[in-house]
Tab-separated table of C-alpha atoms in Angstrom:
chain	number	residue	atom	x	y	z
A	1292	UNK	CA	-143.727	-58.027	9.164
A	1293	UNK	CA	-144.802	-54.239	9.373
A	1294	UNK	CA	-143.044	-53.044	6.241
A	1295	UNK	CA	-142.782	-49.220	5.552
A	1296	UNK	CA	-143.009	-48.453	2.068
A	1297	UNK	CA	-141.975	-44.785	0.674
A	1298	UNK	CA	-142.932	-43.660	-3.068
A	1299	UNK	CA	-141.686	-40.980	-5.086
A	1300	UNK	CA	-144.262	-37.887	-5.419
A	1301	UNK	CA	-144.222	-37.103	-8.483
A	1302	UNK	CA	-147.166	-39.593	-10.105
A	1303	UNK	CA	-149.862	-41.364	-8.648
A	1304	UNK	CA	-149.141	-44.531	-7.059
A	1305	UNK	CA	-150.132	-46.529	-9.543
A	1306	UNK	CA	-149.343	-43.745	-11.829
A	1307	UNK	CA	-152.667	-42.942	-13.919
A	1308	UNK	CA	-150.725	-42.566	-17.107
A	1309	UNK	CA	-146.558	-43.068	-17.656
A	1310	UNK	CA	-144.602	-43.691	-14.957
A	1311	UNK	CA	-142.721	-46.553	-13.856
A	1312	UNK	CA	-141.080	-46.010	-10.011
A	1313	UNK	CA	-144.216	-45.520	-8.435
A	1314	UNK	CA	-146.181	-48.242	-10.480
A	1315	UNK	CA	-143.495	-50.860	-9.262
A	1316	UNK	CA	-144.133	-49.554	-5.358
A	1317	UNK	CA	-147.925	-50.031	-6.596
A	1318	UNK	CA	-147.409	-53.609	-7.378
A	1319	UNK	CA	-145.227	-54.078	-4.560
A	1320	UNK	CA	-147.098	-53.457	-2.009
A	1321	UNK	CA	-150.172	-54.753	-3.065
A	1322	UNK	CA	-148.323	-58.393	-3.207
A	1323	UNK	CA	-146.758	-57.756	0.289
A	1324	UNK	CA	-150.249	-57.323	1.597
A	1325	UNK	CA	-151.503	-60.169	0.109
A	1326	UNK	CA	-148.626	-62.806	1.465
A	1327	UNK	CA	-149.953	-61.817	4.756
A	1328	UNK	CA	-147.959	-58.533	5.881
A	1329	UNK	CA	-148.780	-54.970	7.368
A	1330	UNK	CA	-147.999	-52.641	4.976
A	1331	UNK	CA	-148.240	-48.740	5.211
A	1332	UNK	CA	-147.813	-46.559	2.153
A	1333	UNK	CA	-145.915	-42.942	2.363
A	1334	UNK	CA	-147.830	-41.477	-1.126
A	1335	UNK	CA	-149.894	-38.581	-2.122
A	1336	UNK	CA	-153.658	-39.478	-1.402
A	1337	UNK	CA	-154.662	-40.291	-4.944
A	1338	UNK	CA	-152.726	-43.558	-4.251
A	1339	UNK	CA	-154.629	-46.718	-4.842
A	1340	UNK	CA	-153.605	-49.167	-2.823
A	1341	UNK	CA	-154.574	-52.420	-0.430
A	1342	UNK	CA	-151.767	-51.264	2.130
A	1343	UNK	CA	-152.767	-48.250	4.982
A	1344	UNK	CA	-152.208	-44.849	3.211
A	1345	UNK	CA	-150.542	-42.605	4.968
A	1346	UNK	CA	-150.850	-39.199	2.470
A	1347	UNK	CA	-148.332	-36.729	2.456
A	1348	UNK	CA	-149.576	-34.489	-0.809
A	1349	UNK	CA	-152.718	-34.333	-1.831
A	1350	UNK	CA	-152.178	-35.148	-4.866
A	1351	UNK	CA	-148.964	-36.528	-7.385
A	1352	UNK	CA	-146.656	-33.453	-8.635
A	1353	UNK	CA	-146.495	-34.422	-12.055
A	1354	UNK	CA	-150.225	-33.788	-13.213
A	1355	UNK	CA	-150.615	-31.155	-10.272
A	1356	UNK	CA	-152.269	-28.283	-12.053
A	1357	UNK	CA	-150.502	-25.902	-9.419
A	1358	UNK	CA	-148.451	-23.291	-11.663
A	1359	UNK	CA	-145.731	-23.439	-8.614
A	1360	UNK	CA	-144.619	-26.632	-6.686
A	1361	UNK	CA	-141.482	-27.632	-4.853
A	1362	UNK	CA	-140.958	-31.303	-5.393
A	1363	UNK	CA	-138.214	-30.814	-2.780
A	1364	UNK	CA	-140.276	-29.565	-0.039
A	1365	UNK	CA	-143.019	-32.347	-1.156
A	1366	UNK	CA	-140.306	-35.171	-0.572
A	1367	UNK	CA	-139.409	-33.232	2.708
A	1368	UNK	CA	-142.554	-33.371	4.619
A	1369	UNK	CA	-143.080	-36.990	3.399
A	1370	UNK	CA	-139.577	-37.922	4.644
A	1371	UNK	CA	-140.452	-36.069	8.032
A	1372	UNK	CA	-143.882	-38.050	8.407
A	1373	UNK	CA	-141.368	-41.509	7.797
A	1374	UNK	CA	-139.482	-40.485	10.633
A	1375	UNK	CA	-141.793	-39.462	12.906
A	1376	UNK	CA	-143.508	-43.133	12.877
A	1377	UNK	CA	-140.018	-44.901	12.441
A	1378	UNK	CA	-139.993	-47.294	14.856
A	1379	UNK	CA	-143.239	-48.356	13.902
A	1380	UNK	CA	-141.770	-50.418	11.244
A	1381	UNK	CA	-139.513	-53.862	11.281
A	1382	UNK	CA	-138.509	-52.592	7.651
A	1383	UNK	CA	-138.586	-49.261	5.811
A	1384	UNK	CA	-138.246	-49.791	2.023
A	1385	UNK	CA	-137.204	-46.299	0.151
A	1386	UNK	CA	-137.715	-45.839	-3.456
A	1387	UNK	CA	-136.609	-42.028	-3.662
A	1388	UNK	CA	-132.789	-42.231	-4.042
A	1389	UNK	CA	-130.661	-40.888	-1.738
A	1390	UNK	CA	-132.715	-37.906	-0.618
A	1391	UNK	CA	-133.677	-39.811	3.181
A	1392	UNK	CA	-129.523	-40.837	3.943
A	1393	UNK	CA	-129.492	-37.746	5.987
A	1394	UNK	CA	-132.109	-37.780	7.805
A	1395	UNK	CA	-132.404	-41.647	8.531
A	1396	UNK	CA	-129.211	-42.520	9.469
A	1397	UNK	CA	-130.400	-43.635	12.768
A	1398	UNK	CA	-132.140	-45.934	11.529
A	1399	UNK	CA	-130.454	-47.158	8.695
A	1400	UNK	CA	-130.202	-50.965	10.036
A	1401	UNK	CA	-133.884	-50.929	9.386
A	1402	UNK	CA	-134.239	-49.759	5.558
A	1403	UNK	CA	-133.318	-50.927	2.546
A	1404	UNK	CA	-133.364	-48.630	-1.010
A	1405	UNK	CA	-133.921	-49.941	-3.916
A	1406	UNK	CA	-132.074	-47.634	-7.096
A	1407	UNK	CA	-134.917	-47.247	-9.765
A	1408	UNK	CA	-132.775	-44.706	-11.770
A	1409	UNK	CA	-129.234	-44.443	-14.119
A	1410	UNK	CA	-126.058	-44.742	-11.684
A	1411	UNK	CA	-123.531	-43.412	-14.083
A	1412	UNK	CA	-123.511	-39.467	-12.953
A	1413	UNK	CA	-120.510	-37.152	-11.706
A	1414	UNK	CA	-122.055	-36.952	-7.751
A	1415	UNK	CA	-123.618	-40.211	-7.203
A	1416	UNK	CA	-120.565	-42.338	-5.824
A	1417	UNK	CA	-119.169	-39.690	-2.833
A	1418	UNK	CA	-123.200	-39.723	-1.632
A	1419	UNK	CA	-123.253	-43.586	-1.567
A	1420	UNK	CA	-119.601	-44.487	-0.249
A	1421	UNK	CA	-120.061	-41.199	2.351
A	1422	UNK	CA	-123.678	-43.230	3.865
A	1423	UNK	CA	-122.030	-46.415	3.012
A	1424	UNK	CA	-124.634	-47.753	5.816
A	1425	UNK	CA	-127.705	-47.836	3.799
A	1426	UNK	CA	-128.034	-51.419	1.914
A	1427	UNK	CA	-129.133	-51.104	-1.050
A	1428	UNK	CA	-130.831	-53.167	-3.753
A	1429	UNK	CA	-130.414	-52.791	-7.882
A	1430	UNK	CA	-133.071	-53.625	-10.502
A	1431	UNK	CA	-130.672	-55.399	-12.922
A	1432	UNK	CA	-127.289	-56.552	-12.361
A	1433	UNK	CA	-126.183	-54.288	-15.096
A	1434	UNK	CA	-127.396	-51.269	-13.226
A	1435	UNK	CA	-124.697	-51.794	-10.927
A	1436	UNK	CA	-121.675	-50.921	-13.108
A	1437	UNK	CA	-121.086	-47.490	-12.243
A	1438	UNK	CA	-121.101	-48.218	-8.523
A	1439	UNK	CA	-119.851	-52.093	-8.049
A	1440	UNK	CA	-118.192	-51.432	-4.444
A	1441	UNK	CA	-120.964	-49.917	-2.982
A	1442	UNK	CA	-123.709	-51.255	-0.469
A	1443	UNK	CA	-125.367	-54.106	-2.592
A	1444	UNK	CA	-127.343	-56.298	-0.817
A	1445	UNK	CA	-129.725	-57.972	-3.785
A	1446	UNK	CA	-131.062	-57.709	-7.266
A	1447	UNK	CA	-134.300	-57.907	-7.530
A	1448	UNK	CA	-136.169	-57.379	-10.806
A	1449	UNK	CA	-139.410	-55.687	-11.365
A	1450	UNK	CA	-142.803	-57.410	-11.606
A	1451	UNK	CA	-146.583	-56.836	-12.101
A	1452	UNK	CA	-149.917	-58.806	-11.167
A	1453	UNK	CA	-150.244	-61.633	-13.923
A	1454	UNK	CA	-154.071	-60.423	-13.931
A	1455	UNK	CA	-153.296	-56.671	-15.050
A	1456	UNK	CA	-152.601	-57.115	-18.670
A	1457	UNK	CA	-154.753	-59.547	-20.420
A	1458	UNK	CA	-152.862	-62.212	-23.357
A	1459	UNK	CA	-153.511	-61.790	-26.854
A	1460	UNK	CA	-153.367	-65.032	-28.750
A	1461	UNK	CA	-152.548	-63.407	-32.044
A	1462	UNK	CA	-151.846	-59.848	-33.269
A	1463	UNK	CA	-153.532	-57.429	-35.163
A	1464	UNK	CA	-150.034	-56.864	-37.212
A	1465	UNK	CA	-148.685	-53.605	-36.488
A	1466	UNK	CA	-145.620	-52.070	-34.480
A	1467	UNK	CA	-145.485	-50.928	-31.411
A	1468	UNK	CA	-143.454	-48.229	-29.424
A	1469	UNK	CA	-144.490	-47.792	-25.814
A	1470	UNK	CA	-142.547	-45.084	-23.236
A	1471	UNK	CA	-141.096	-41.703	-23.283
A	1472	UNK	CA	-140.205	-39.464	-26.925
A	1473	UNK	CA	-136.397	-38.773	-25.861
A	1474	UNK	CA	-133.219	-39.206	-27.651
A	1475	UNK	CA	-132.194	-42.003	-25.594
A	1476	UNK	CA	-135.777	-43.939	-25.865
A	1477	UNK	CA	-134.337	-44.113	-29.327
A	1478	UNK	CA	-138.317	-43.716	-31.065
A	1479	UNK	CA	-136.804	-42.654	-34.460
A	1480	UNK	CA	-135.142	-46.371	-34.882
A	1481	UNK	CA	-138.549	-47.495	-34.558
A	1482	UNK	CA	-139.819	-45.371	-37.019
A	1483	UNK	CA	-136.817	-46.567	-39.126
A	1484	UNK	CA	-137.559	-50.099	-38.479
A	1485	UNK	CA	-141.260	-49.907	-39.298
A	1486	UNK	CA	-140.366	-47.699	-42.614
A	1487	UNK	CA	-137.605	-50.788	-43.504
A	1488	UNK	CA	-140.516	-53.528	-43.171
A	1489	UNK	CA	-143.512	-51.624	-44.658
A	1490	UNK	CA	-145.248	-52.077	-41.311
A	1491	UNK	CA	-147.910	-50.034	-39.698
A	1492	UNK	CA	-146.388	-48.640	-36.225
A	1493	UNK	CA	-148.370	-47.635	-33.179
A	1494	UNK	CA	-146.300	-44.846	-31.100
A	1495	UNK	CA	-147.518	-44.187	-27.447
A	1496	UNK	CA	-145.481	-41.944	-26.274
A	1497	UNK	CA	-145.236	-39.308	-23.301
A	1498	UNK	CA	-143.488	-36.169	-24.011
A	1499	UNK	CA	-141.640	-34.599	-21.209
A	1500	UNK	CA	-141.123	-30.754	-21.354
A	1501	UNK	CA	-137.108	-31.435	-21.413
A	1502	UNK	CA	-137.638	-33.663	-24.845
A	1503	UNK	CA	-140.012	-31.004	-26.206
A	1504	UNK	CA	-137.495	-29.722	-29.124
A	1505	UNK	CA	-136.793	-33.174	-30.006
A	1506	UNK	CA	-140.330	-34.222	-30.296
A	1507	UNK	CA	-140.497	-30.740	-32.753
A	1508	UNK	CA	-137.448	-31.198	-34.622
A	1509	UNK	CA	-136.745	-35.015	-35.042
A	1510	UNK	CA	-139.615	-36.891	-34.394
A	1511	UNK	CA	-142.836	-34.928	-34.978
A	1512	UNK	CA	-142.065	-34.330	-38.761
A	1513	UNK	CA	-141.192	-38.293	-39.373
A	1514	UNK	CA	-144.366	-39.160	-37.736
A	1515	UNK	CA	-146.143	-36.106	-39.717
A	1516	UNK	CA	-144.918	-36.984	-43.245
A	1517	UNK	CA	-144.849	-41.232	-43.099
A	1518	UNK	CA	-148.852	-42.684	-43.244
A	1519	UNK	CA	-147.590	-45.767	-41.749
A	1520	UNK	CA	-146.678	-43.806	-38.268
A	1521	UNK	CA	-149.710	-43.247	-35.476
A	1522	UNK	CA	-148.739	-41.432	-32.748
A	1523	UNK	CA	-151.394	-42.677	-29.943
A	1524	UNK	CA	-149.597	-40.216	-27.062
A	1525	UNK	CA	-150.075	-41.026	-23.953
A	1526	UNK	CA	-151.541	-44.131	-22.234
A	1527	UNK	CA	-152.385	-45.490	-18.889
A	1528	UNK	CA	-152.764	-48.809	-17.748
A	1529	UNK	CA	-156.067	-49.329	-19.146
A	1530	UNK	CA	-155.379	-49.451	-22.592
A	1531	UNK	CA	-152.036	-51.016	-22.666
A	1532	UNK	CA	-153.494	-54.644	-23.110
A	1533	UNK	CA	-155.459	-53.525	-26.146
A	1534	UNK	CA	-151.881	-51.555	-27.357
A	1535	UNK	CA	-149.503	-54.032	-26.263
A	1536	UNK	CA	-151.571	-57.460	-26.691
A	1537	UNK	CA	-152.163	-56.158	-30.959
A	1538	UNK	CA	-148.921	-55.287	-31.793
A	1539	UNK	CA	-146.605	-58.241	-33.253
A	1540	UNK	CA	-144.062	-56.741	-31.578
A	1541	UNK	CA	-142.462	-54.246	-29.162
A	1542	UNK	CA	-139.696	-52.352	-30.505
A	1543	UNK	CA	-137.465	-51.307	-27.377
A	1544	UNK	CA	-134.252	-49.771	-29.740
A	1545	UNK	CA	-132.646	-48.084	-26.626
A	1546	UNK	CA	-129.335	-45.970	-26.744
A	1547	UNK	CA	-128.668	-45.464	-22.847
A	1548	UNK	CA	-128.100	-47.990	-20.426
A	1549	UNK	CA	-131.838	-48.780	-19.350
A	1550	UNK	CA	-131.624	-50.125	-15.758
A	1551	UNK	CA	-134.602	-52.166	-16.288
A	1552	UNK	CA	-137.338	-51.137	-18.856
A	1553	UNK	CA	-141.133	-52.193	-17.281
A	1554	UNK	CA	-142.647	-52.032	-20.727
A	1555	UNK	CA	-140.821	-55.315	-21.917
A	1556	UNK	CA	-142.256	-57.586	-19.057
A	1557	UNK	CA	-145.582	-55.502	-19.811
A	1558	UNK	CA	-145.286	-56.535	-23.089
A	1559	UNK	CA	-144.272	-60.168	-22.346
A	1560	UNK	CA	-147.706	-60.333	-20.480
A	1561	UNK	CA	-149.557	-59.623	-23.242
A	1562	UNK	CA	-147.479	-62.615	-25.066
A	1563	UNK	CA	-145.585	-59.482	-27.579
A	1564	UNK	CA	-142.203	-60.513	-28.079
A	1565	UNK	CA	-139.808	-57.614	-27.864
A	1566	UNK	CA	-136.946	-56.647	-30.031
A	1567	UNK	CA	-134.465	-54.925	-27.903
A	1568	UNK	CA	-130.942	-53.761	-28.652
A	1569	UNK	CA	-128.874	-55.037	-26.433
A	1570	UNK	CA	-127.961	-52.264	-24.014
A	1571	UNK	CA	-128.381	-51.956	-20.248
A	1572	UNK	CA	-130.427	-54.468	-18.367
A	1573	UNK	CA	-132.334	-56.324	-21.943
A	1574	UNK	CA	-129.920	-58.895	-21.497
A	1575	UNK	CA	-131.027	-59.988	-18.236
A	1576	UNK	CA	-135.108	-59.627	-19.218
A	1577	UNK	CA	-135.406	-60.814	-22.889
A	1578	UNK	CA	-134.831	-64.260	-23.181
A	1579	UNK	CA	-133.627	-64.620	-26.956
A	1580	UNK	CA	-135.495	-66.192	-29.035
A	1581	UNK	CA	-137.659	-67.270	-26.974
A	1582	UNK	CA	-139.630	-63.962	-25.438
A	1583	UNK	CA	-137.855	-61.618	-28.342
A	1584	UNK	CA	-134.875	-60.477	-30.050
A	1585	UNK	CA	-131.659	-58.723	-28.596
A	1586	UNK	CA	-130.150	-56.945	-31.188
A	1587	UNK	CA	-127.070	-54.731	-31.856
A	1588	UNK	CA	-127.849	-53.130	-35.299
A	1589	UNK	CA	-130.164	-51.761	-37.216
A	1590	UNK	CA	-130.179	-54.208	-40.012
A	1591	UNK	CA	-130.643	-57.180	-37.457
A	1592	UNK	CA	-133.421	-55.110	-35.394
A	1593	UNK	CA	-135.196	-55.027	-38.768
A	1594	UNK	CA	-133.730	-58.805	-39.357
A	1595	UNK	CA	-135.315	-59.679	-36.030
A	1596	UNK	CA	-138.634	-57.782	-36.483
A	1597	UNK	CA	-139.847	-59.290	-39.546
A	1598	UNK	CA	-139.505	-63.057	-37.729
A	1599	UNK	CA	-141.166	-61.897	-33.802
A	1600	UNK	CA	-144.643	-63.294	-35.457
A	1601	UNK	CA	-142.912	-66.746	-35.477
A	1602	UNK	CA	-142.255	-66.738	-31.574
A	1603	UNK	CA	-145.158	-68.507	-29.366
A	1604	UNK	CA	-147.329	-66.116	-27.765
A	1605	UNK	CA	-148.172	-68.634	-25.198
A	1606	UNK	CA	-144.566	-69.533	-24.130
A	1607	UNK	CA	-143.773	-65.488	-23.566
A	1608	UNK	CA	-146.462	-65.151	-21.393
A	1609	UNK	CA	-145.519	-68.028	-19.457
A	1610	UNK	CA	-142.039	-66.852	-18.820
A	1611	UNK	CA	-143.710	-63.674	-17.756
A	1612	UNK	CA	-145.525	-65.024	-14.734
A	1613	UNK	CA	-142.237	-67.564	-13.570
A	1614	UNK	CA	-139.763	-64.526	-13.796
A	1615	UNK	CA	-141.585	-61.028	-13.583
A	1616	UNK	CA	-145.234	-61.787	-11.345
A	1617	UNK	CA	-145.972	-59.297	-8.623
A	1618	UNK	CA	-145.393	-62.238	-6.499
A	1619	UNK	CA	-142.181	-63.464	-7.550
A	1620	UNK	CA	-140.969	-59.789	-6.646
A	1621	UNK	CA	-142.636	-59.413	-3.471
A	1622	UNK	CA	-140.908	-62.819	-2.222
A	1623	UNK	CA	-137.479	-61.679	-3.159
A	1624	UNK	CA	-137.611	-58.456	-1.170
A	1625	UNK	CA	-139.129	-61.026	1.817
A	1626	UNK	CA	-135.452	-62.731	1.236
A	1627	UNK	CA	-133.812	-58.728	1.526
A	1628	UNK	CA	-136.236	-57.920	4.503
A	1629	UNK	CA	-135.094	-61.265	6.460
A	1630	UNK	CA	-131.623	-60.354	5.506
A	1631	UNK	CA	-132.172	-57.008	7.502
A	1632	UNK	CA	-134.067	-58.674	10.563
A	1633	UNK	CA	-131.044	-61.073	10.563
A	1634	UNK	CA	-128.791	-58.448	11.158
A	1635	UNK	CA	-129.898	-57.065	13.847
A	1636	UNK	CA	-131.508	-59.922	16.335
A	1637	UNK	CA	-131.466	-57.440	19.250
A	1638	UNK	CA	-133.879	-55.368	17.700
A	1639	UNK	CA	-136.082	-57.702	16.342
A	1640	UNK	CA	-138.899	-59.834	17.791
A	1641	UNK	CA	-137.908	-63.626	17.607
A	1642	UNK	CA	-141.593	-63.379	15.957
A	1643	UNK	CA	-140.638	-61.133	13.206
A	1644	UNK	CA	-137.309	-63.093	12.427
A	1645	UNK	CA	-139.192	-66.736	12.466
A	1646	UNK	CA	-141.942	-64.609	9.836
A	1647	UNK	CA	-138.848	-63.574	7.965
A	1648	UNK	CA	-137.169	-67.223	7.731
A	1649	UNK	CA	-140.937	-68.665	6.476
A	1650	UNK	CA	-141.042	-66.429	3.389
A	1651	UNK	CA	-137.292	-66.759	2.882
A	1652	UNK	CA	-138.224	-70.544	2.460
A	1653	UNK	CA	-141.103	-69.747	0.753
A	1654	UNK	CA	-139.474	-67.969	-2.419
């Protein structure tokens, strides 16, 4: 198939330190390359990628040292280089929302969009019932509550190369907290947690400008004034096995409805169990008891803490590469792609629809 695939501008495809849209779209099309297909990438040109690159930035917004960017003119010109080469493509796959509905809807038998964000705000549901044309595809099943009547045509969860984190066998015996310093990220349980067990806890964190009071008023002084407490900042890929792979455990104490949460299967790679609370999609990626905890209190996140050492390292990571591979994602979007092709026979070259029943079969 000649798949389309269009990123979000604002990091780095993969991102080169937080960031999780335009990691997955990383992942994603890497694995769609290597099953065999032609992929083209719409992303800023410090992309790194195995598909064509087409660049439309020269570089990701986020870490742009440019005092003065438009993120909406950015997304613009890279929707307007998608359309211009439109019917180059048997599939266009969107990751940026709802931003291309105008513009696309044309075409719209051709693209699926996959909802990387929170559905649960004021203006969502008008935009998606109004372009009720666009299919569109969750990351967790709980993602979907907000919006149940809408377009759905598949859940399909996130996944990463089984190569790019490496297992730890054992732990080096502290805590870990891996993401974004905001209320909802929840850090301060973890601190809390860590504080109730007497355990060392690693904290690497990003800290958005919009969480920069918060990170001042809550969390800075009960990392400042508790020895126990590192704060690491920042990471990229790099140095999340070494993170990851020596804590005991990843502490994921959410307070939002996460629609998936990529640092639990990143975790899970590194053979970490993870003790989540049980909000949002958690449900659907820890398996309890077996690849962590799922919690709904303090007193059993601590509860379920001090026992993650007693898990089997080995048996996490081997969940990790049946249910979240690279792979294992790539050949359930095949099943959404064929799904699209299927739809619309006229359109399609018997050749692409007989490519798009093999890798159906094949996942």
């Amino acid at each position: 198939m000649k798949i389309a695939q269009v990123t979000p501008l604002y990091e780095a495809v993969p991102p080169r330190l937080y960031g999780g849209t335009e990691r997955v779209v990383a992942h994603l099309t890497d694995a769609l390359v290597d099953l065999g297909h032609e992929v083209t990438l719409f992303a800023s040109a410090d992309a790194r990628t195995r598909a064509r690159l087409v660049s439309v930035r020269d570089q990701a917004i986020r870490l742009d040292p440019a005092p003065l960017k438009s993120d909406l003119a950015a997304h613009l010109s890279q929707l307007a280089e998608v359309l211009s080469r439109a019917d180059q493509f048997d599939v266009i796959h969107f990751h940026t929302d709802m931003i291309h509905f105008p513009f696309f809807e044309g075409w719209a038998d051709k693209t699926v969009t996959t909802l990387h964000g929170r559905l649960d705000l004021k203006d969502l549901a008008p935009v998606y019932e109004r372009w009720s044309e666009f299919g569109l595809v969750s990351i967790s099943d709980d993602q979907r509550r907000p919006l149940p009547h809408v377009n759905w045509r598949a859940t399909v969860h996130h996944g990463m190369p089984g190569d790019l984190y490496r297992f730890s066998p054992r732990s080096q015996g502290y805590l870990a907290f891996l993401g974004r310093i905001s209320p909802e990220k929840r850090p301060d349980r973890a601190i809390e947690i860590a504080a109730r067990l007497n355990k060392p806890l690693k904290i690497a964190a990003k800290v958005d400008a919009a969480d920069r009071v918060y990170w001042e008023t809550v969390i800075e002084p009960l990392v400042r004034d508790n020895p126990l407490v590192e704060f690491v900042g920042e990471i990229g890929d790099a140095d999340k096995s070494a993170f990851l792979g020596g804590a005991e455990a990843l502490l994921f104490p959410i307070d939002w409805p996460e629609p998936f949460g990529l640092v639990m299967i990143e975790a899970m790679a590194c053979g970490t169990p993870v003790v989540a609370f049980a909000c949002g999609s958690t449900p659907e990626i820890i398996e309890d008891g077996v690849t962590g905890f799922l919690v709904s209190t303090m007193d059993e996140a601590v509860a379920a803490t001090a026992k993650a050492f007693e898990l089997n390292r080995e048996n996490i990571r081997s969940r990790f590469d049946l249910r979240f591979s690279a792979t294992a994602m790539a050949r359930r979007y095949l099943d959404v792609y064929g799904g699209i092709l299927a739809r619309r026979p006229f359109a399609a070259p018997m050749r692409v629809l007989e490519e798009a029943k093999t890798f159906a079969a094949l996942a």
